[in-house]
């Protein structure tokens, strides 16, 4: 269990090398490492847990299955009765036969009803369970920490949410009808033994042979099936990667190379599936031979018994029937063995997701933040993403309620990391973070999120209208609020120029807007959320200074009474802040207002000089200094 | 063309496998049909002995043994031939799956940006994964099984009618009912599948965006909101899934009933006939045994109908893409680009995204020229069309009007590969593959050795950082920013492009998340590279291109100001306004004053 999350995620130290390349090769091996793991029956057990909510329904279905089995079993008996009667009543009229036919009708009507009830209930429940399984996975993913989510690829998670659940569906689709058959097997055994136990046992002895054959076959076949499943997910992974990165693929003219690599994977997939098919098909002649053998036994032994007078012909006919019915489900289950194996492998992949531990959880009795003053305080914060490699060292600062503080520093200095910590995307290694005077670990994550708004460095929009995107999850926000926010970020102009205005549909990730426009919308979205604390991570990096200035003017009133932490590389953006904190390599190197920092002539001054100066009139000394400052970032 | 017909045609190309499969199917079905005959004979022998008519016990014994041997042989042979035909079926199915997968992949990669703008990646995934599977399952499950069914019913029916026409007809009386139900349900099922598939696509989209935008979801504490979104989509899919099950199993129950009813009729009429002496018990047993053989296939009809309906829908979705032509592709007879100097020219270029009604104009009458060693700066408000210009150069889209030339050749007349080799665009939106740093940098040139890679990352000012990582160039980076900060990702993307040393380089706001000092160093390092090349720099930071030979100020797709930095400053227009905002005049702007006021930003 402990190694499972690792196999789901991409571990820190992979075996290097390009041969795998960014077309899946390397990641596939990691994604599929799970297949070394034992293949245990607990999967079935765990799926049974999903049945619990449907107990009542399944009880009805169970009764129907019993009824169905009984009717199935009685059909050959009725036939036997008819044949025996036909032979006995040689000379009489067929009134009794008509009665028997009526009885047959009764049995098959019952059979119809039982089958209908059983199959629809089981089928629908199975389908619901698929949705439940998917939902359980999805809910779980919503609770996992960012440090886990960082390492996963959306495409691969989607393969689990979709293709693996799909494999389960295929399994259920082909086996719902087999459920009745399985109970039937038991019924047939009972009836055969009741009818004539000697002949019954003799006939059933072939099943033993079948069991032995399977014992030899199974381990070999399992390997082939695993391999097939594995190559399938490799192919799907490569496909996902190329779909998501298709623009980069075309830009870099990688189409041919990627196609060749994909071809190799697809061919491997084909081969392994054919190999698995051989394994599943080889069982068919075995089952058929055994069916033939069972019948031969009935004919020879039964026939002799009939001759000896110890067996009715009707019983012999009934036996023949039962034997056929007995092997039918075995045969079809054998044929569908690959489907079953696929489902088992998929089940394993599904439970792997569900089993990833949630490492950032609300404390028992965590406080729900309600009214806070919006102060932020970092006390001796040390944090890193990989063990032993801190990216923030002993960070201390306090942002008073209502204050606007800017965080600046060279790229990779840890600015984004600080915002992520304030929102508790990650937990600090050392020290503590306080929002509104409460340690973020003592409050519920949900209430913290409602107090701390963020504009992320990467603007992300959802498929949907512009209105829906700006409103996002703020239930109380009205259309006016949305328009006001759009006006504040100077997006109203371009939105109204669109033919459908606020109701314009955005394509995936807002792809039909320019990056700057997306950034404006993601900014507006944070404004609508109306939080006490606002973290702006390069919220205007892709926006021209003129628009930025409009935003700053509008924000003045919007930010009144709110605490803001602003990150920017264009220092003109931040010089109006109450205080500026300069970060370098995970440490605070300077703090003060724009004027104070300029007067200090430290890192801030040098960065600032660079900001508006042209390339060659920067004094060499400043470039060298800056280079020294920002190197190793 | 009808989707299923098209799939069948694909299958028909596997002539040998298909032929072998069909032959084996026929043989296996025949052996299967022999079984009831042997059983009937055995029953008759036993019966005749009992009745004291006919053969001596020894003969009867021999006959029984003969029947047993035949049964066993028939079983073995039937099994062997079934194995071959099943295997051939699966092989054809898998091969078609393989073919479709390759064709799909190939087409997908060639479809132009306009297509990918429109079609959600989740949809493309669903088609490539689930729909291709749906088609494969049809070929290997439904197609050959239908043949088995037809042979069993046809041949068996013929044989039975030969023995006793009335009983034979009764035994087959369920066939029309089953066929009718199958036809009706296949239509409703097809409709349900299509609608279901669409709703599943929406569900997929929701899940994918949630996972892709997980930081936004977390940042807004939107878990409940997202779950509600998921549940709505999921519930609306469940409704259809339930309908599908209902249709499917109602039909299955009905079909099975009609089958049993036919069996009851055979039994009823048959037993009367035995009394009348018209047939023997063995004949009736044979009839019943034959019907028993049909039980499993009849139950499979439901599955066949279901998977055919599904193949119909899935096939439609896959073939839709396969039949499409990429909007941007090589002209017939296109020649490779002949690079002489590397001069890029825009001549009266107009461009609109989308076509017809929904078209949104993005560029109007854009003209410029950049020669080797020259540089062009582009600036303008968000959505003014800067990235659009960058997209037109490597022909990610084609202009609606006007033309773009490189060294005098219209870029639509040269091959895409040669064009894209000559042009490098560092995109505004960084995309990295989940792979090592090394393979990300070398993405465009697999043969690049470590030295070239280090050169590129060094120019992009990233080498030192990567070198400081414990696993260096073998460190994994990921789509969500695993390992790298925003600025580091941008630099990796710069390194990836400059590794290819293209003749024309476009930087599309590719230093937005990079501090000015690092940016200066990047530009200094690239000086050597850009000395003999045409460079286009799009940026909001004026210092990035202050010294460009020409600067364009774009607004709403039009060039509104152009000239050198000095000229534009002298012009005193919008460029000058930007400059003033970025230069060190902060104190005059009233912003510094707000430093004292707590609400200032
Ligand atoms: N998910 C992650 N896993 C591992 N390392 C990370 C991760 N995210 C960031 N880092 C590393 O942590 C350091 C700080 O990153 P951070 O994103 O906080 O920088 P930043 O100051 O925001 O930089 P930029 O201005 O480029 O956005 C960087 O060296 C980066 O490589
Ligand atoms: N794929 C697309 N489909 C439809 N419209 C688009 C698409 N991409 C951009 N647009 C629209 O075309 C116009 C120009 O967009 P473009 O991306 O060229 O702007 P930009 O100048 O690069 O802006 P930014 O500074 O924000 O990056 C915008 O109005 C945008 O909404
Ligand atoms: Mg950052
Ligand atoms: Mg742009």
Coordinates of C-alpha atoms in Angstrom, one line a residue, chain A residues 369-375 401 435-438 447-448 451-452 532-533 561:
Chain A
X369 CA -12.8 31.6 10.0
X370 CA -15.6 34.1 9.8
X371 CA -14.8 37.7 10.5
X372 CA -11.1 38.4 10.4
X373 CA -9.0 41.5 10.2
X374 CA -6.9 40.3 7.4
X375 CA -3.5 40.4 8.9
X401 CA -4.8 44.5 8.1
X435 CA -4.0 34.7 8.8
X436 CA -6.2 37.0 10.8
X437 CA -4.2 35.9 13.9
X438 CA -5.0 32.2 13.4
X447 CA -13.0 28.9 5.4
X448 CA -9.4 29.9 4.8
X451 CA -10.9 34.6 3.2
X452 CA -7.9 34.5 1.0
X532 CA -10.5 39.9 3.0
X533 CA -7.0 39.0 1.8
X561 CA -10.0 47.6 4.0

